[in-house]
XYZ file of C-alpha atoms in Angstrom:
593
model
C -11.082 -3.494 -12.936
C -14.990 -2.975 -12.928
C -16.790 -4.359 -9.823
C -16.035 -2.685 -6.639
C -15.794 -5.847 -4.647
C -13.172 -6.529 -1.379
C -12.473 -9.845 -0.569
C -10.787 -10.274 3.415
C -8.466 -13.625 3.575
C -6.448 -13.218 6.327
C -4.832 -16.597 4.927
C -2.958 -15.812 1.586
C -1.068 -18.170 -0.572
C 2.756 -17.302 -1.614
C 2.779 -16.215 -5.409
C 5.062 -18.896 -7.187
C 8.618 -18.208 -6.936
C 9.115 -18.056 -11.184
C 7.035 -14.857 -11.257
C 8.098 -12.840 -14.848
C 10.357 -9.819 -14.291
C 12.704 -7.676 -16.468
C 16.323 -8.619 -15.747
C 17.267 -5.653 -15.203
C 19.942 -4.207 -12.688
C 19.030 -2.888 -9.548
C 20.111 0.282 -7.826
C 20.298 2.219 -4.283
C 18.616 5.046 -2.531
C 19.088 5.603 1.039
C 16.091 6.322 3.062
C 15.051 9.881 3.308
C 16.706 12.784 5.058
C 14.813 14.841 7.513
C 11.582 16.468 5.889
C 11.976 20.237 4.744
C 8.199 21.041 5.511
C 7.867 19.489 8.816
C 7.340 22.338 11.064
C 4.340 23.493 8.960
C 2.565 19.929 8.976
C 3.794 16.991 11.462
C 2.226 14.903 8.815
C 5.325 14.879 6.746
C 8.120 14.914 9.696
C 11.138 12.591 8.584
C 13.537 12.202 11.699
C 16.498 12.800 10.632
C 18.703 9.759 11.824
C 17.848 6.324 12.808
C 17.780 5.358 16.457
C 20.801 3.709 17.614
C 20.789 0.022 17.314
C 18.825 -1.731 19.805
C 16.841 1.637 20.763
C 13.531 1.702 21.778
C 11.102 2.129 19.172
C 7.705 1.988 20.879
C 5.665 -0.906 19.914
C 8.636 -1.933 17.407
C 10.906 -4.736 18.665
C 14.046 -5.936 17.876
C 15.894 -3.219 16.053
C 17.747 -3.748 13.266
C 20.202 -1.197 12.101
C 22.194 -3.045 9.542
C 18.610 -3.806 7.308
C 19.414 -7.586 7.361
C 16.227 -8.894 9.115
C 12.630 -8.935 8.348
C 9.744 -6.305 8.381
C 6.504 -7.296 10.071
C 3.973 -4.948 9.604
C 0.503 -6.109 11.999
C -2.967 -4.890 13.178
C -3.866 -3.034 10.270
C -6.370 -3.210 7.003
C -3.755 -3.476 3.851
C -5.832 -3.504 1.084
C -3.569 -5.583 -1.638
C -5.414 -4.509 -4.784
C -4.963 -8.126 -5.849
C -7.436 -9.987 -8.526
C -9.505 -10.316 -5.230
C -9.269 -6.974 -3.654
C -8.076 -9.282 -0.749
C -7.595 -6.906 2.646
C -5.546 -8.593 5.257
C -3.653 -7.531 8.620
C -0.458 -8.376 8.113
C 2.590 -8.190 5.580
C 6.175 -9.181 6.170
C 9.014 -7.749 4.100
C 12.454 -9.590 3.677
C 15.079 -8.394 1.102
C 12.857 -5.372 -0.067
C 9.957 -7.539 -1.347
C 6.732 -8.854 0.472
C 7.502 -12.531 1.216
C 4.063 -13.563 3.063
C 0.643 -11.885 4.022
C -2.022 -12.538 6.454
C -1.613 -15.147 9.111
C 1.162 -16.420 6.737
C 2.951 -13.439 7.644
C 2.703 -13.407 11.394
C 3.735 -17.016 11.008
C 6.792 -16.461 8.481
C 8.426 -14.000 11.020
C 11.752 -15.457 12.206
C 15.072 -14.388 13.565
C 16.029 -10.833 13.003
C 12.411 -9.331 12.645
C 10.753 -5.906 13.748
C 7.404 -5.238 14.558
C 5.315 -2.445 13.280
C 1.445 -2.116 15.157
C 0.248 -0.499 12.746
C -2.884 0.167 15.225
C -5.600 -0.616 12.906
C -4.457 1.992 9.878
C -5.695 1.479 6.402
C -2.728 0.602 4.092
C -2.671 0.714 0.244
C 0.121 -0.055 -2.257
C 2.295 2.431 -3.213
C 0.616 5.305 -5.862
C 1.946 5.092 -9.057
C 1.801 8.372 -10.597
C 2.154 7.357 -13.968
C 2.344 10.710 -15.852
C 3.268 13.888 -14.328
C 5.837 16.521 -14.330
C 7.679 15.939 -11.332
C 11.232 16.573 -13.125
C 9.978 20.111 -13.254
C 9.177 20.897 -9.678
C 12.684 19.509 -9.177
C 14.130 22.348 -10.621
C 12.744 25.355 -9.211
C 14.234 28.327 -8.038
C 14.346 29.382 -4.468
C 13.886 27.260 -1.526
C 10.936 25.665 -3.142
C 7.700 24.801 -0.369
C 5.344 22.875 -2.083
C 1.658 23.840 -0.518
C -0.792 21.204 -2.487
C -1.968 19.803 0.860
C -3.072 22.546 2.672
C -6.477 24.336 2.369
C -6.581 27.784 4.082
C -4.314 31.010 3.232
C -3.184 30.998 7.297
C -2.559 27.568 6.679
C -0.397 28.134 3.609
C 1.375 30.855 5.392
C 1.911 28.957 8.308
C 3.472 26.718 6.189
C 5.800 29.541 4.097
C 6.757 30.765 7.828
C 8.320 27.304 9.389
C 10.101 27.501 6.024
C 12.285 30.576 7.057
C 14.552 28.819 9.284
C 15.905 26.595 6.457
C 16.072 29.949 3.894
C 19.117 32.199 3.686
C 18.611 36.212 4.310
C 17.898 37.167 0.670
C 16.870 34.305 -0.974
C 13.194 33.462 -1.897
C 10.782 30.990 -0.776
C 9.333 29.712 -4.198
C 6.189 27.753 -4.982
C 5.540 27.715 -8.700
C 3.299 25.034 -10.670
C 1.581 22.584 -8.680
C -0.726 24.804 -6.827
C -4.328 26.051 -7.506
C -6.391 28.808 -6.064
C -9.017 26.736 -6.569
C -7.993 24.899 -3.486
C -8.332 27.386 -0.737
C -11.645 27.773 0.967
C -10.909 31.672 0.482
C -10.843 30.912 -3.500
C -7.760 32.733 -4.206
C -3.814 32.936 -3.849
C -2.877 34.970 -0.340
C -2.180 38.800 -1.195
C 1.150 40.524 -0.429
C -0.064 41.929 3.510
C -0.574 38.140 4.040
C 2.771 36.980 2.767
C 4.538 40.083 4.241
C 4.187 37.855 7.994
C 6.921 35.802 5.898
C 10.177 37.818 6.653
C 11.972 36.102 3.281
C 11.316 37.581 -0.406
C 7.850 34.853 -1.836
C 6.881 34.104 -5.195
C 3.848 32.351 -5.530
C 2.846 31.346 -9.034
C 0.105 28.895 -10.447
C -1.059 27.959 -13.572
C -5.009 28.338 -12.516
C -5.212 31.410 -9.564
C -2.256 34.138 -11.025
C 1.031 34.949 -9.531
C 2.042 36.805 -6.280
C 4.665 37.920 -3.969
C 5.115 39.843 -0.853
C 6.547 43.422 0.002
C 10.562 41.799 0.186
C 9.932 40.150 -3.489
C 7.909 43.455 -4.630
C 11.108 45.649 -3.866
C 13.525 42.614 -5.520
C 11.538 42.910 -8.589
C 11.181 46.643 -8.975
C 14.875 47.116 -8.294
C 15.455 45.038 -11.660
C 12.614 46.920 -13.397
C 9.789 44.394 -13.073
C 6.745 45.948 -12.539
C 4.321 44.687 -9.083
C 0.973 45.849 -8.428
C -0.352 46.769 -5.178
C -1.329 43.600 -3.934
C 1.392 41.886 -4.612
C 0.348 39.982 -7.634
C 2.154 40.103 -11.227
C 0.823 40.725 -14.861
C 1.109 38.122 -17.304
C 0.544 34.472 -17.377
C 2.373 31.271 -16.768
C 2.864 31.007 -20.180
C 6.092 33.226 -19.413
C 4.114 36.511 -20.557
C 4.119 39.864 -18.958
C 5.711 40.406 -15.554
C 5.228 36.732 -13.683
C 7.267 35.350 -17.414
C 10.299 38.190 -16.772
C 10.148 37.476 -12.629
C 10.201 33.548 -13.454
C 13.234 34.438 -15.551
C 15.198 36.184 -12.983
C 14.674 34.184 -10.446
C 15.771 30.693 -12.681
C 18.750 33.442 -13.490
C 20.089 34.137 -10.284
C 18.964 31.320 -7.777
C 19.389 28.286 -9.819
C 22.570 26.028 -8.652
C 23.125 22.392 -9.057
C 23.271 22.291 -5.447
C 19.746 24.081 -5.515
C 18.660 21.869 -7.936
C 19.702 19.104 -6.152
C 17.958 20.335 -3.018
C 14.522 20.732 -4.574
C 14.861 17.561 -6.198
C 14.926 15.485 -3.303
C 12.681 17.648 -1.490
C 9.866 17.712 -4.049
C 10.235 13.712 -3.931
C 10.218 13.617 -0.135
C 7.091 15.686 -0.036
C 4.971 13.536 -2.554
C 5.983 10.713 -0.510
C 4.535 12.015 2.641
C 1.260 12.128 0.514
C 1.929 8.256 -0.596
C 3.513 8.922 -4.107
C 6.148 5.882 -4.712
C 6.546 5.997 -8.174
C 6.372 8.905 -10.391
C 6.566 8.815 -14.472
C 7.948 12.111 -15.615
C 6.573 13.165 -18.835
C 9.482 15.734 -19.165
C 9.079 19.722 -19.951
C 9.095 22.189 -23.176
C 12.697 22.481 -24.215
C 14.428 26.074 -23.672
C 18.163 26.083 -23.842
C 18.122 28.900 -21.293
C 15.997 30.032 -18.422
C 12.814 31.221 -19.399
C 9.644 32.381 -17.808
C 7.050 29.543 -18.814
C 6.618 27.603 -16.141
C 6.546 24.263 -18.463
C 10.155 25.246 -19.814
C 13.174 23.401 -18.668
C 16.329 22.480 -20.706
C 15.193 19.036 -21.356
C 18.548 17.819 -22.027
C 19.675 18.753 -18.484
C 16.887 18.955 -16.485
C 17.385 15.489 -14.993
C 20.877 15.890 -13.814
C 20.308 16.324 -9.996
C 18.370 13.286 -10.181
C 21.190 11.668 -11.638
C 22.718 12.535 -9.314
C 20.481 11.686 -5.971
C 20.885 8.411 -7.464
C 24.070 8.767 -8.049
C 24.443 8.929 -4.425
C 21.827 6.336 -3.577
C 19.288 9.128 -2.219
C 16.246 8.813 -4.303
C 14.028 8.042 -1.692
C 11.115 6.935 -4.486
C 10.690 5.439 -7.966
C 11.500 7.777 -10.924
C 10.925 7.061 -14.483
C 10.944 9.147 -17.704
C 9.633 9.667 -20.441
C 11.135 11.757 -23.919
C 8.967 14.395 -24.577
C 9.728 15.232 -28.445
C 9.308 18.828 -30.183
C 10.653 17.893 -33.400
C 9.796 20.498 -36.199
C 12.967 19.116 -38.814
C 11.529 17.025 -41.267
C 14.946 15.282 -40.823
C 13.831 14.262 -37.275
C 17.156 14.948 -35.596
C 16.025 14.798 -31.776
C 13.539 11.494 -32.436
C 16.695 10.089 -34.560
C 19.570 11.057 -31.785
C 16.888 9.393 -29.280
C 16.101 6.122 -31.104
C 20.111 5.158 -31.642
C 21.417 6.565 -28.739
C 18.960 5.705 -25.233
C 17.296 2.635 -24.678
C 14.169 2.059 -22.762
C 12.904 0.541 -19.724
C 17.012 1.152 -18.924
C 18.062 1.695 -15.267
C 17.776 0.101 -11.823
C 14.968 -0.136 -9.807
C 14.910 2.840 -8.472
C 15.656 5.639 -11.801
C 14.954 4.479 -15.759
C 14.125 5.169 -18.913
C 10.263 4.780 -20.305
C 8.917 5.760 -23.137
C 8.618 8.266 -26.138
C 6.312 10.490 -25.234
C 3.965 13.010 -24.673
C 4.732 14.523 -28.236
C 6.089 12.279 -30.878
C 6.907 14.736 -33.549
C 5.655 18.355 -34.294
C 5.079 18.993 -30.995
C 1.734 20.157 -28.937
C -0.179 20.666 -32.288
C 1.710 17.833 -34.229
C -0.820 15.145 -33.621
C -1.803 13.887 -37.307
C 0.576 15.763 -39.660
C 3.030 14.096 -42.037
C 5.774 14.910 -39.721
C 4.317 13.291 -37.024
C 3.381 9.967 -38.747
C 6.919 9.387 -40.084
C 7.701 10.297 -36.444
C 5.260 7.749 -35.083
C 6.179 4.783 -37.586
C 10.081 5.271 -36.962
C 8.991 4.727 -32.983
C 6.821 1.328 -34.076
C 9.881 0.148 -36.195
C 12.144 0.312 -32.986
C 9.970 -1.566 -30.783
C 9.340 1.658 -28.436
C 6.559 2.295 -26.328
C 4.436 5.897 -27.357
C 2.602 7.997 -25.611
C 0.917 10.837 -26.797
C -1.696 13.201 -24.930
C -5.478 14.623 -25.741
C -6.832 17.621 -24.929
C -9.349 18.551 -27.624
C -12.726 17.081 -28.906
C -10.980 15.755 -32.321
C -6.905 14.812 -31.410
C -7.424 11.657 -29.912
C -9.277 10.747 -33.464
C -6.016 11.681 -35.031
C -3.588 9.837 -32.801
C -5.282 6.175 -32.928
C -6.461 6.556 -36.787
C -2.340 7.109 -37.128
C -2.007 4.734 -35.066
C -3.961 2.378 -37.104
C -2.367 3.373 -40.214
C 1.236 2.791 -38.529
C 0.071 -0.458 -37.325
C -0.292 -1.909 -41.083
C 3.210 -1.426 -41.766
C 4.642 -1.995 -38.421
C 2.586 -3.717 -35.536
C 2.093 -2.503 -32.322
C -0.028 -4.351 -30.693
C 2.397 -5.617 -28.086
C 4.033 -2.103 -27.269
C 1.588 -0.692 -24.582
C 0.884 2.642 -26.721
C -0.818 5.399 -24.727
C -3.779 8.280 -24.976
C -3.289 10.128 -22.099
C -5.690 12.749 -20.692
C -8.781 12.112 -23.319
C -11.486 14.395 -21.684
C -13.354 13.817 -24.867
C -13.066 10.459 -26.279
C -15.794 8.099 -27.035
C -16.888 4.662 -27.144
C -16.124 4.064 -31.034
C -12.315 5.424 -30.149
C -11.727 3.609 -27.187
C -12.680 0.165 -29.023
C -10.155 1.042 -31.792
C -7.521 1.934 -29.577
C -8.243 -1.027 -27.177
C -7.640 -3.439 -30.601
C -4.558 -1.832 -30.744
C -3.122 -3.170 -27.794
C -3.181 0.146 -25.953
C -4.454 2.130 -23.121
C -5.442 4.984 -21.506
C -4.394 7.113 -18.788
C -6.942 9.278 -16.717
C -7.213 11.262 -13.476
C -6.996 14.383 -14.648
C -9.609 17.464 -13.895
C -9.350 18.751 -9.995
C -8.577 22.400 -11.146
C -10.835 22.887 -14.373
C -13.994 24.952 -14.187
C -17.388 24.312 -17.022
C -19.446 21.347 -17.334
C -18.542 17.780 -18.746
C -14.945 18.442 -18.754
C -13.979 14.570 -18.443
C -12.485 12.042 -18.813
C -15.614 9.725 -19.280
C -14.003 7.149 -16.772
C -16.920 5.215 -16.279
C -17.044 4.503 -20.251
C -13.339 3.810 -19.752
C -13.376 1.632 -17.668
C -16.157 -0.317 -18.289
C -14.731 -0.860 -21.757
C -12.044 -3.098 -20.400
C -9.294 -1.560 -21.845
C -5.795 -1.122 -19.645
C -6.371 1.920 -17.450
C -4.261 3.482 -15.363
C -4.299 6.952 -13.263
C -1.873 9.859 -13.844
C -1.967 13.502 -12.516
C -0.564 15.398 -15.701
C 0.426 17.850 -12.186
C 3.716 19.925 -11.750
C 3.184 22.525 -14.264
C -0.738 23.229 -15.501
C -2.065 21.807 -12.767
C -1.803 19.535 -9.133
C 0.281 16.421 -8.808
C -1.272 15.622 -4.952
C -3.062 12.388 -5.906
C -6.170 12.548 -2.901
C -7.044 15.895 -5.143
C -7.472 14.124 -8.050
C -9.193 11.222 -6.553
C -11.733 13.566 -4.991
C -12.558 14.525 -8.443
C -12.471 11.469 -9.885
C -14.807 9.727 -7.006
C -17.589 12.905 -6.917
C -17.259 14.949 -10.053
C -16.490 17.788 -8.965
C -13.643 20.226 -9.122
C -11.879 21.383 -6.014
C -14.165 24.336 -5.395
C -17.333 21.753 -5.498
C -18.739 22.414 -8.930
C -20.370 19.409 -10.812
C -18.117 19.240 -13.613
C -18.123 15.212 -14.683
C -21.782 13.985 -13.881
C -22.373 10.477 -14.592
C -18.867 8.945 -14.987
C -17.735 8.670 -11.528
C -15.610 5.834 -10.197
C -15.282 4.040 -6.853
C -12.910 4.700 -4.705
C -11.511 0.783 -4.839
C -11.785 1.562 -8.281
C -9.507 4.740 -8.159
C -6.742 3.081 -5.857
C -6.460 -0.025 -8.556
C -5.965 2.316 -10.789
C -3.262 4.032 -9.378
C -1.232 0.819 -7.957
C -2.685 -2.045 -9.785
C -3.665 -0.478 -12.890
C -0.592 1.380 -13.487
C 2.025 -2.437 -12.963
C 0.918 -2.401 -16.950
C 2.028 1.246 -18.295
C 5.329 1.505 -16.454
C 6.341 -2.184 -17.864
C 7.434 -3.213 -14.163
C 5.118 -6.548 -12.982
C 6.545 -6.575 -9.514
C 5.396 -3.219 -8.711
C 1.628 -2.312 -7.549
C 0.013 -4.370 -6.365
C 0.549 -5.947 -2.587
C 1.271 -9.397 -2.873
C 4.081 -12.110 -2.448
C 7.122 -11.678 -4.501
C 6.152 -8.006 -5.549
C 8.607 -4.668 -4.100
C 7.517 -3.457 -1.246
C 6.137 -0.208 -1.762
C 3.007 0.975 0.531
C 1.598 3.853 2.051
C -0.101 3.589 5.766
C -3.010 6.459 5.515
C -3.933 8.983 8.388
C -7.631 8.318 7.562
C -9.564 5.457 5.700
C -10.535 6.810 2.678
C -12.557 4.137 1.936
C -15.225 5.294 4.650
C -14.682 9.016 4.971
C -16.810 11.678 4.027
C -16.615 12.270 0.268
C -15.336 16.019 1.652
C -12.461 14.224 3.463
C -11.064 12.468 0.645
C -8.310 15.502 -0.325
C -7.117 16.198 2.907
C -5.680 12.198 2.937
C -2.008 12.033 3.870
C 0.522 9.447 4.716
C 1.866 8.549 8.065
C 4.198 6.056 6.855
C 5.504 5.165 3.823
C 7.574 2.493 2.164
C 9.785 1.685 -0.627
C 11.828 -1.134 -1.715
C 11.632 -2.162 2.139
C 13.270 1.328 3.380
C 10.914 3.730 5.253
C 10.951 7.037 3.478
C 8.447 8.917 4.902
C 7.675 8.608 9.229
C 4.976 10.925 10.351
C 6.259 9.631 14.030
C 2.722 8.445 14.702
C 3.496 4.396 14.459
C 6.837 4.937 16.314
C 8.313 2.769 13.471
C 12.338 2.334 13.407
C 13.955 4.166 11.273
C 16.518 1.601 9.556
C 15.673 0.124 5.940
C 14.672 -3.477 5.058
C 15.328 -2.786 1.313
C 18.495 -4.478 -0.947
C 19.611 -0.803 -1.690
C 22.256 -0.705 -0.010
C 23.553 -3.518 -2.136
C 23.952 -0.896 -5.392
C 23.570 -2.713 -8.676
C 23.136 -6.387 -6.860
C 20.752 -8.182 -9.214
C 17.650 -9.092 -8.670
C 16.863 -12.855 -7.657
């Protein structure tokens, strides 16, 4: 992954047909209803129905409503993030999967086919987001509005406004977690005068910039004793403390439904895939067995029930994997134990399954290194699971791979893809020991902290060689939109434009490999990330080519269009592409070829 080198061969070679994949079975997911958000920002308009068979589609051509013909995507600059970093023009898509690139693809087109101009766009692979807490903003109260991609307050309340018409008289318009103050050029959250032009109750809260509302929510929370100062914001912390903890509370209390849940689910997916997320790992939530006011607490056990149940009913419309975050304090180990004999990983079809154990292993947040956790940690080794643990201080990534090392003499791990993620602080000597291991390291993490060398050291990272992928760590503490993260991760800075990581920048080919390429290795899955022959067809066509823009561009990147498994998910309207899928989904639990 070091050199930042691009390679254009508009003349590819088809990857042999024997390519290694897990046999396992593969599910559905129908392409994506209309877009909640879409009257704020035409960048993530859905339509809401396909075109009738044989309808017009602009530069498209021969429609295709039942799915069973190709997908010829031409005129662009896909950038595969092969071994090469091969950029070609063209990519056609049969069956869900890319079956030739290039010339070969223009050539390859037969019978049914449709055709996509995609006018000279800059495609990448789809981003694999491979830890975040995406399970989380799926469970919200409220009509939840994500606002990670906009950059003004009139923006955001532009935004909070075109979300009345979807909101019931009474009910709130949410946006908790993945949202910084940081962002906004006026370097805070918008007061309650500013949220008053929104004629629903708001609650605004992030982890980094407080927690709000406006004068409907003000009068909600006083009538049930909460107490809201002037300007609309709450005491306390998102640590569930003080008033924002007891408003967080009511609110899970008295607007969470599994149809709610259900309806933030998909829309929190749907949103992320407007901004080219395909793929996200969940690294699951702090346990509470009722609703709480942290905004990291979920019941873990039955937090991923709605979706279940979008896939279920074949409406994921992107990749979802999980992780089992463990909080174990017994010395008997009952949730690790009930874990290990009863779920299996890398489980699922295609489009929802299984991962790993991980972020905690035992003990919980301060567990790393104790006797608990090492018992924890060798009964994961002696069941052949992947781990992943996470580092946050100067000294508990030392713990985790000297346990690791210790484990590994009495039960090996070097095949099992164990993971550090975060690491602000590790070093060279750490990295080495980890890397002869057979593990890796998962970065991208940093858009919302303030102070000087806050990491990771990604140059030392990945210069070292060892697997690297990119994760967001957003949804609770901090953002999951991945063009704010690779702003940080290209320039150093933090969103408000202090230097906060001199000296171990990254290019931006660099950054996208991580985040397609890179990742194929943590989520187990070699026939996703990269572009190429025989691999699924996830990619994202961008608004703007953030190869070449301005470095101050970078977070403002969006999709236009974006694909998965074949099936179109995400239509800004822009390419006038058809609305039908080309992906096997429809087929539910067909295996794979």
């Amino acid at each position: 992954m070091g050199k930042n080198r691009q390679h254009h061969d508009e003349s590819t070679s088809p990857a042999e047909s024997g390519m290694s994949r897990r046999g396992l079975l593969m599910g559905g997911g129908a392409a994506a209803a209309a877009a909640a958000f879409s009257a704020a920002s035409p960048a993530f308009a859905v339509p809401a129905a396909a075109a009738p068979s044989g309808a017009a589609h602009g530069d498209a051509s021969s429609s295709n409503s039942d799915g069973d013909g190709d997908l010829l995507l031409v005129n662009g600059r896909i950038h595969t993030m092969d071994e090469r970093d091969t950029v070609v023009g063209s990519a056609l898509i049969s069956d869900g999967r890319f079956v030739a690139l290039g010339k070969d693809a223009e050539r390859g087109a037969r019978g049914k086919t449709t055709r996509v101009d995609l006018r000279g766009r800059t495609v990448i692979p789809g981003i694999i987001d491979s830890h975040n807490h995406i399970v989380l903003v799926g469970n919200r109260p409220g009509y939840h509005t994500p606002l990670e991609d906009v950059f003004t307050i009139p923006d955001a309340v532009a935004r909070l406004k075109a979300r009345i018409k979807d909101v019931p008289a009474g009910h709130f318009i949410t946006t908790v977690g993945p949202i910084s103050a940081m962002q906004f050029q006026e370097g805070r959250l918008p007061n309650l005068s500013e949220l008053d032009a929104v004629s629903r109750p708001v609650f605004i809260e992030a982890a980094q910039g407080g927690v709000v509302t406006n004068g409907l929510g003000k009068a909600f929370f006083e009538a049930h004793g909460i107490a809201v100062n002037d300007n609309g914001s709450l005491s306390g912390s998102a640590f569930g403390t003080g008033a924002a903890g007891q408003a967080l509370r009511l609110l899970r209390e008295q607007f969470l439904s599994d149809e709610s849940r259900e309806r933030t689910a998909l829309g929190a997916l749907q949103y992320y895939a407007g901004l080219g997320i395909t793929t996200h790992l969940d690294a699951g939530a702090f346990h509470t067995e009722e609703p709480n006011g942290a905004i990291f607490g979920e019941n873990k056990f039955t937090m991923h029930a709605p979706f279940l149940a979008l896939n279920g009913a074949e409406k994921l419309p992107v990749r979802l994997r999980v992780d089992f975050l463990l909080e174990d304090t017994d010395p008997s180990l009952p949730e690790l134990t009930a874990r290990l004999r009863n779920s299996f990983p890398f489980f699922g079809n295609d489009m929802m399954r299984t991962g790993a154990i991980g972020e905690f292993t035992g003990g919980g947040l301060s567990g790393m290194g104790t006797p608990l956790w090492l018992e924890a940690t060798k009964r994961v080794a002696k069941a052949g699971w992947r781990n992943e643990n996470h580092s946050l201080s100067t000294t508990d990534y030392k713990a985790i791979i000297d346990g690791w090392v210790a484990v590994n003499q009495e039960f090996s791990i070097k095949t099992l893809r164990w993971v550090v993620a975060h690491v602000p602080f590790i070093n060279s000597e750490y990295i080495e020991k980890l890397k002869a291991l057979g593990g890796g390291l998962k970065v991208g993490w940093g858009p919302t902290r303030s102070g000087t060398l806050q990491g990771p050291p990604y140059r030392t990272i990945l210069d070292s060689g060892i697997p690297t992928g990119y994760h967001s760590d957003g949804g609770d503490i901090t953002v999951i939109n991945p063009w704010l993260n690779f702003y940080t991760m290209v320039t150093g800075r933090n969103l408000r434009g202090d230097l906060i990581n001199a000296g171990q920048t990254l290019t931006r080919t660099e950054v996208i490999r991580m985040a397609t390429a890179g990742n194929t290795w943590f989520i187990h899955e070699d026939d996703l990330g990269p572009i190429k022959v025989g691999n699924q067809a996830d990619l994202v066509v961008l608004d703007q080519d953030f190869f070449s823009v301005p470095e101050s561009k970078i977070a403002q990147t969006r999709s236009i269009l974006t694909v998965v498994g074949g099936d179109v998910v995400h239509d800004s309207g822009e390419l006038k592409a058809p609305q039908q899928g080309w992906g096997p989904r429809h087929r539910r639990y067909g295996r794979r070829s």
